[in-house]
């Protein structure tokens, strides 16, 4: 098969392949960029595999960076772009279920491709667009199948994360997982506990954001994969699957908000769950702000919504994911739209104004007074004008005295 019209990203990289080929080496485009081109999807990084060994690559190009030379990868800098060229290689055993204990550079494309995870990712492409398919990846792509290259148990034993990648690709592409590959996934799922949480998290998040997320999550649940993921066991995966059937999260904030919104976990348990997944402080803060609001959305106050303004994108997305009625969502949106201020800096006075006016001295009571002013303005109890706020502050001082 030949791709007649190559995306511009490949065209720009063709001189790299030409240089390698003119020096007598083989060179191919490989990996996700080839797969995505065949699927009609946007491509990102253009990766190149070659029979040239790292030192041979470096001898051919003026500007190179040793990005992973121990694994055979050298980055070539050309016209403002960086292209990673990786030497054909074979790999030894994987003691840690993640990295090969050693790699051996080879001159054979087939030896290199047969170590890759799935047939749809084991495609190579020549500079002219001719696709090299040694493992029926094109057929699997046409039939919508995620299939391990060679023996699935071997591939998953080499790197247990490949099981999560199978689920993720299934969710993103809407492909089914081949029977033998799925059986290996069932059998070897316990090995996921040996994989770094951060690596699992990335694949899990991508899976839940995929268009076929409901089916992939159901498969993970049915096959027991879910039991070997980080965090406390949850009882509401079936609910999440139902929500994912109609809507998918647009970002990771929404992913984790959806996962936890309908659990019975307390605030401290939610915090621990998110920390076990090694999520960022920003994600934890977002989820722990939005989830309590949604749990009591019928009773939420104006000031609660005001405090949640920095997280309103996630709030509205979660309401949609949970199939909250449009009437309720519009009511929440109306309350937010009608807020007189969006943060305390928009108050007509600040602490310095009260000090200069001689109303209050610096100290804790000043901060407490400003909080009361902010609360009253947000709730529509106080007009946000300088005169009104100073008068209110004076009344607070008199009340305290």
C-alpha positions as a printed Julia matrix, in Angstrom:
401×3 Matrix{Float64}:
   0.0     0.0    0.0
   1.19    3.48  -0.81
   0.07    6.8    0.65
   0.01    9.09  -2.37
  -0.31   12.42  -0.56
   1.92   12.58   2.47
   1.18   15.03   5.3
   3.51   18.01   5.39
   5.2    16.72   8.55
   6.56   13.76   6.58
   7.49   15.88   3.57
   9.61   18.13   5.79
  11.4    15.08   7.22
  12.08   13.41   3.86
  15.58   14.96   3.55
  16.54   13.17   6.79
  15.61    9.81   5.28
  17.33   10.75   2.02
  20.6    11.5    3.84
  20.5     8.14   5.61
  19.62    6.22   2.44
  22.29    7.94   0.36
  24.83    6.81   2.96
  23.71    3.22   2.43
  21.4     2.8    5.42
  17.73    1.87   5.6
  15.4     4.47   7.07
  11.63    4.49   7.65
   8.93    6.53   9.3
   7.49    4.42  12.13
   5.05    4.42  14.99
   2.03    6.51  15.79
   2.51    9.02  12.98
   2.16    6.26  10.36
  -0.85    4.78  12.15
  -2.6     8.13  12.51
  -1.97    9.07   8.87
  -3.63    5.84   7.74
  -6.55    6.55  10.09
  -6.91   10.1    8.78
  -6.06   11.56  12.19
  -3.72   14.48  12.93
  -0.12   13.43  13.5
   2.22   14.74  16.14
   5.79   13.55  16.45
   7.43   12.05  13.37
   9.68    9.19  14.45
  12.3     7.55  12.25
  13.86    4.08  12.55
  17.09    3.25  10.75
  19.7     0.56  10.3
  22.32    3.22  11.08
  23.83    2.88  14.55
  23.82    6.0   16.79
  27.43    6.99  16.08
  26.78    6.53  12.36
  23.76    8.83  12.57
  25.79   11.46  14.41
  28.49   11.3   11.74
  25.96   12.13   9.02
  24.31   15.2   10.56
  25.78   18.44  11.83
  23.42   19.04  14.74
  22.39   16.13  16.96
  21.34   15.58  20.57
  21.85   12.32  22.48
  18.26   12.04  23.73
  18.43    8.32  24.49
  21.61    7.05  22.96
  21.82    4.03  25.28
  18.59    2.83  23.66
  19.73    3.87  20.19
  17.93    7.22  19.91
  19.56   10.36  18.55
  17.69   13.58  17.79
  18.62   15.34  14.56
  17.94   19.08  14.48
  16.93   20.3   11.04
  15.27   23.58   9.99
  13.99   24.28  13.49
  12.57   20.78  13.97
  13.84   17.85  15.99
  13.56   14.33  14.58
  14.29   11.3   16.73
  16.14    8.57  14.84
  16.24    5.22  16.62
  18.45    2.36  15.5
  16.73   -0.94  14.69
  17.06   -3.0   17.84
  16.11   -6.16  19.68
  15.47   -6.29  23.4
  16.32   -8.73  26.18
  14.21   -9.69  29.18
  12.21   -7.1   31.13
  12.92   -7.75  34.8
  10.98   -4.67  35.94
   8.04   -5.23  33.52
   8.84   -1.86  31.98
  12.31   -1.49  30.48
  14.44   -4.06  28.68
  17.45   -5.15  30.7
  19.52   -4.55  27.57
  19.09   -3.66  23.91
  21.04   -4.91  20.91
  21.36   -2.8   17.78
  20.59   -4.68  14.57
  20.37   -3.95  10.85
  16.98   -5.65  10.35
  13.68   -3.77  10.17
  11.66   -6.93  10.83
  13.6    -7.64  14.04
  12.83   -4.11  15.18
   9.12   -4.15  14.34
   8.38   -7.49  15.96
   9.23   -6.11  19.42
   6.51   -3.44  19.16
   3.25   -3.61  21.09
   0.37   -3.83  18.58
   0.14   -4.61  14.88
  -1.34   -1.19  14.09
   1.77    0.35  15.67
   4.21   -1.99  13.9
   3.84   -0.31  10.51
   6.73    1.41   8.76
   6.67    3.79   5.8
   9.33    4.55   3.21
  10.12    8.11   2.18
   7.81    7.8   -0.85
   4.77    6.74   1.2
   5.05    2.98   0.6
   3.81    1.21   3.74
   5.73   -1.8    5.06
   3.32   -4.14   6.87
   4.98   -7.29   8.23
   2.35   -8.23  10.85
  -1.01   -7.59   9.13
  -1.46   -4.25  10.83
  -3.33   -2.86   7.83
  -5.83   -5.7    7.98
  -6.34   -5.19  11.72
  -6.79   -1.48  11.15
  -9.4    -2.12   8.45
 -11.23   -4.56  10.71
 -10.94   -2.41  13.81
  -8.82   -4.76  15.91
  -6.19   -4.14  18.6
  -3.88   -7.16  18.37
  -0.51   -7.73  20.01
   2.46   -8.33  17.73
   3.29  -12.03  17.95
   2.53  -13.6   21.32
   0.38  -11.32  23.48
   1.6   -12.75  26.79
   5.18  -12.06  25.76
   4.38   -8.48  24.78
   2.51   -7.8   28.04
   5.18   -9.47  30.15
   7.81   -7.25  28.54
   5.92   -4.09  29.51
   2.76   -4.46  31.59
   1.68   -0.93  30.68
   0.82   -2.28  27.23
  -2.35   -3.7   28.78
  -3.5    -0.18  29.64
  -2.46    0.97  26.18
  -4.66   -1.73  24.63
  -7.63   -0.39  26.58
  -6.72    3.18  25.72
  -6.41    2.53  21.98
  -9.69    0.62  22.06
 -11.36    3.62  23.7
  -9.82    6.18  21.36
 -10.26    4.28  18.09
 -13.39    2.26  18.83
 -11.49   -0.93  17.98
 -12.13   -4.25  19.73
  -9.3    -6.13  21.42
  -8.45   -9.45  19.72
  -9.42  -12.56  21.7
  -5.87  -13.78  22.37
  -4.74  -10.29  23.33
  -7.69   -9.9   25.69
  -7.02  -13.28  27.31
  -3.43  -12.25  27.99
  -4.76   -9.02  29.46
  -6.96  -10.99  31.86
  -4.16  -13.34  32.86
  -1.46  -10.74  33.37
  -3.46   -7.84  34.84
  -1.85   -8.33  38.31
   1.45   -7.19  36.78
   0.02   -3.66  36.58
   0.84   -3.28  40.27
   4.52   -3.28  39.27
   4.1    -0.26  37.0
   4.63    3.34  38.15
   1.35    5.02  39.07
   2.12    8.0   36.84
   2.4     5.8   33.73
  -0.87    4.02  34.47
  -2.61    7.32  35.17
  -1.76    8.8   31.77
  -3.24    5.79  29.95
  -6.28    5.64  32.24
  -7.05    9.32  31.66
  -6.72    8.95  27.89
  -8.97    5.89  28.02
 -11.76    7.74  29.83
 -11.53   10.64  27.38
 -11.86    8.33  24.35
 -15.04    8.16  22.32
 -15.43    4.46  23.15
 -14.59    4.92  26.84
 -17.7     3.14  28.13
 -16.85   -0.11  26.35
 -13.2    -0.01  27.37
 -14.02    0.67  31.01
 -16.59   -2.14  30.99
 -13.95   -4.49  29.6
 -11.51   -3.39  32.31
 -14.2    -4.04  34.9
 -15.32   -7.4   33.48
 -11.76   -8.69  33.07
 -10.62   -7.59  36.53
  -8.1    -5.03  35.32
  -9.78   -2.4   37.48
  -8.78   -4.34  40.61
  -5.1    -3.66  39.98
  -5.3     0.09  39.47
  -4.08    2.59  42.1
  -6.41    4.1   44.69
  -9.15    2.56  46.8
 -11.6     0.15  45.14
 -14.76    1.94  43.99
 -18.27    0.51  43.83
 -19.72    2.84  41.22
 -17.92    1.86  38.01
 -21.22    0.75  36.45
 -22.62    4.26  36.98
 -19.55    5.8   35.38
 -19.88    3.45  32.41
 -23.47    4.61  31.9
 -22.4     8.26  31.93
 -19.51    7.6   29.53
 -21.91    6.02  27.04
 -23.32    9.47  26.24
 -20.56   11.94  27.14
 -16.8    11.75  27.62
 -14.66   14.1   29.73
 -12.77   16.74  27.78
  -9.85   17.0   30.19
  -8.26   15.31  33.17
 -10.01   17.56  35.71
 -13.34   16.28  34.45
 -12.07   12.68  34.4
 -11.33   12.61  38.11
 -14.39   14.64  39.03
 -16.55   12.11  37.2
 -14.81    9.14  38.82
 -15.48   10.49  42.32
 -18.71   12.49  42.08
 -21.09    9.63  42.87
 -18.95    7.76  45.37
 -19.71    7.82  49.09
 -16.13    8.79  49.9
 -15.64   11.56  52.42
 -13.54   14.61  51.67
 -10.47   13.11  53.35
 -10.98    9.81  51.51
 -11.24   11.64  48.18
  -8.03   13.48  48.98
  -6.26   10.2   49.78
  -7.64    8.54  46.63
  -6.32   11.35  44.43
  -2.95   11.35  46.16
  -2.67    7.6   45.65
  -3.04    8.31  41.92
  -0.27   10.93  42.34
  -2.32   13.72  40.84
  -1.19   17.34  40.75
  -2.16   19.81  43.45
  -4.21   21.71  40.87
  -6.21   18.6   39.98
  -6.81   17.7   43.62
  -7.99   21.24  44.43
 -10.29   21.3   41.41
 -11.88   17.93  42.18
 -12.27   18.68  45.88
 -14.0    21.96  45.04
 -16.31   20.71  42.31
 -17.4    17.3   43.65
 -18.98   18.58  46.91
 -20.85   21.25  44.95
 -22.32   18.76  42.51
 -23.29   16.39  45.3
 -25.58   19.1   46.73
 -26.34   20.98  43.53
 -30.0    21.54  44.5
 -28.92   23.29  47.71
 -25.84   25.12  46.5
 -25.57   28.75  47.62
 -24.64   31.81  45.62
 -21.46   32.22  47.64
 -20.5    28.57  47.04
 -20.72   29.18  43.29
 -18.77   32.41  43.64
 -15.96   30.58  45.43
 -15.97   27.92  42.7
 -15.65   30.41  39.82
 -12.05   29.41  38.97
 -13.35   25.86  38.47
 -16.6    26.59  36.64
 -15.46   24.96  33.38
 -15.05   21.64  35.2
 -18.24   22.23  37.18
 -20.4    22.63  34.08
 -18.71   19.75  32.32
 -19.33   17.47  35.3
 -22.99   18.5   35.44
 -23.31   17.49  31.79
 -21.44   14.21  32.32
 -23.8    13.32  35.17
 -26.88   14.08  33.06
 -28.06   16.84  35.38
 -31.14   18.51  33.88
 -30.67   21.44  31.53
 -32.98   23.5   33.73
 -30.68   23.05  36.72
 -27.58   23.79  34.65
 -29.13   26.97  33.27
 -30.16   28.04  36.76
 -26.58   27.62  37.96
 -25.3    29.49  34.92
 -27.76   32.34  35.57
 -26.62   32.69  39.19
 -23.0    32.89  38.07
 -23.78   35.38  35.3
 -25.55   37.65  37.8
 -22.72   37.75  40.34
 -21.77   41.39  41.06
 -18.07   40.5   41.36
 -15.92   37.57  40.27
 -13.2    37.97  42.92
 -12.34   40.14  45.91
 -10.1    42.45  43.88
 -13.26   43.81  42.24
 -14.6    45.16  45.55
 -14.88   48.94  45.55
 -12.56   49.12  48.57
  -9.58   47.16  49.83
  -7.94   46.92  53.22
  -5.71   49.9   52.55
  -8.76   52.11  51.96
 -10.22   51.28  55.36
  -6.88   52.0   57.04
  -6.44   55.34  55.24
 -10.01   56.35  56.12
  -9.24   55.63  59.76
 -12.01   53.06  59.95
  -9.79   50.17  61.04
  -6.23   49.36  61.97
  -4.17   46.58  60.37
  -4.78   43.2   61.96
  -7.02   40.12  62.0
 -10.22   42.14  62.41
  -9.51   43.98  59.16
  -9.35   40.7   57.27
 -12.53   39.47  58.97
 -14.34   42.66  58.02
 -13.28   42.38  54.38
 -14.55   38.79  54.3
 -17.94   39.96  55.61
 -18.03   42.71  52.99
 -17.2    40.24  50.23
 -19.92   37.85  51.42
 -22.54   40.61  51.62
 -21.71   41.99  48.16
 -21.79   38.56  46.52
 -25.18   37.78  48.1
 -26.64   41.09  46.94
 -27.01   42.41  50.49
 -24.64   45.29  49.91
 -24.06   47.54  46.91
 -20.49   47.46  45.64
 -19.74   51.18  45.97
 -17.02   52.86  48.0
 -19.46   54.79  50.17
 -21.63   51.76  50.87
 -18.72   49.52  51.8
 -17.02   52.08  54.07
 -20.32   52.69  55.86
 -20.78   48.94  56.29
 -17.26   48.64  57.73
 -17.96   51.45  60.21
 -21.11   49.65  61.35
 -19.09   46.47  61.87
 -16.61   48.36  64.06
 -19.44   49.88  66.11
 -21.05   46.46  66.55
 -17.75   45.03  67.78
 -17.39   47.86  70.27
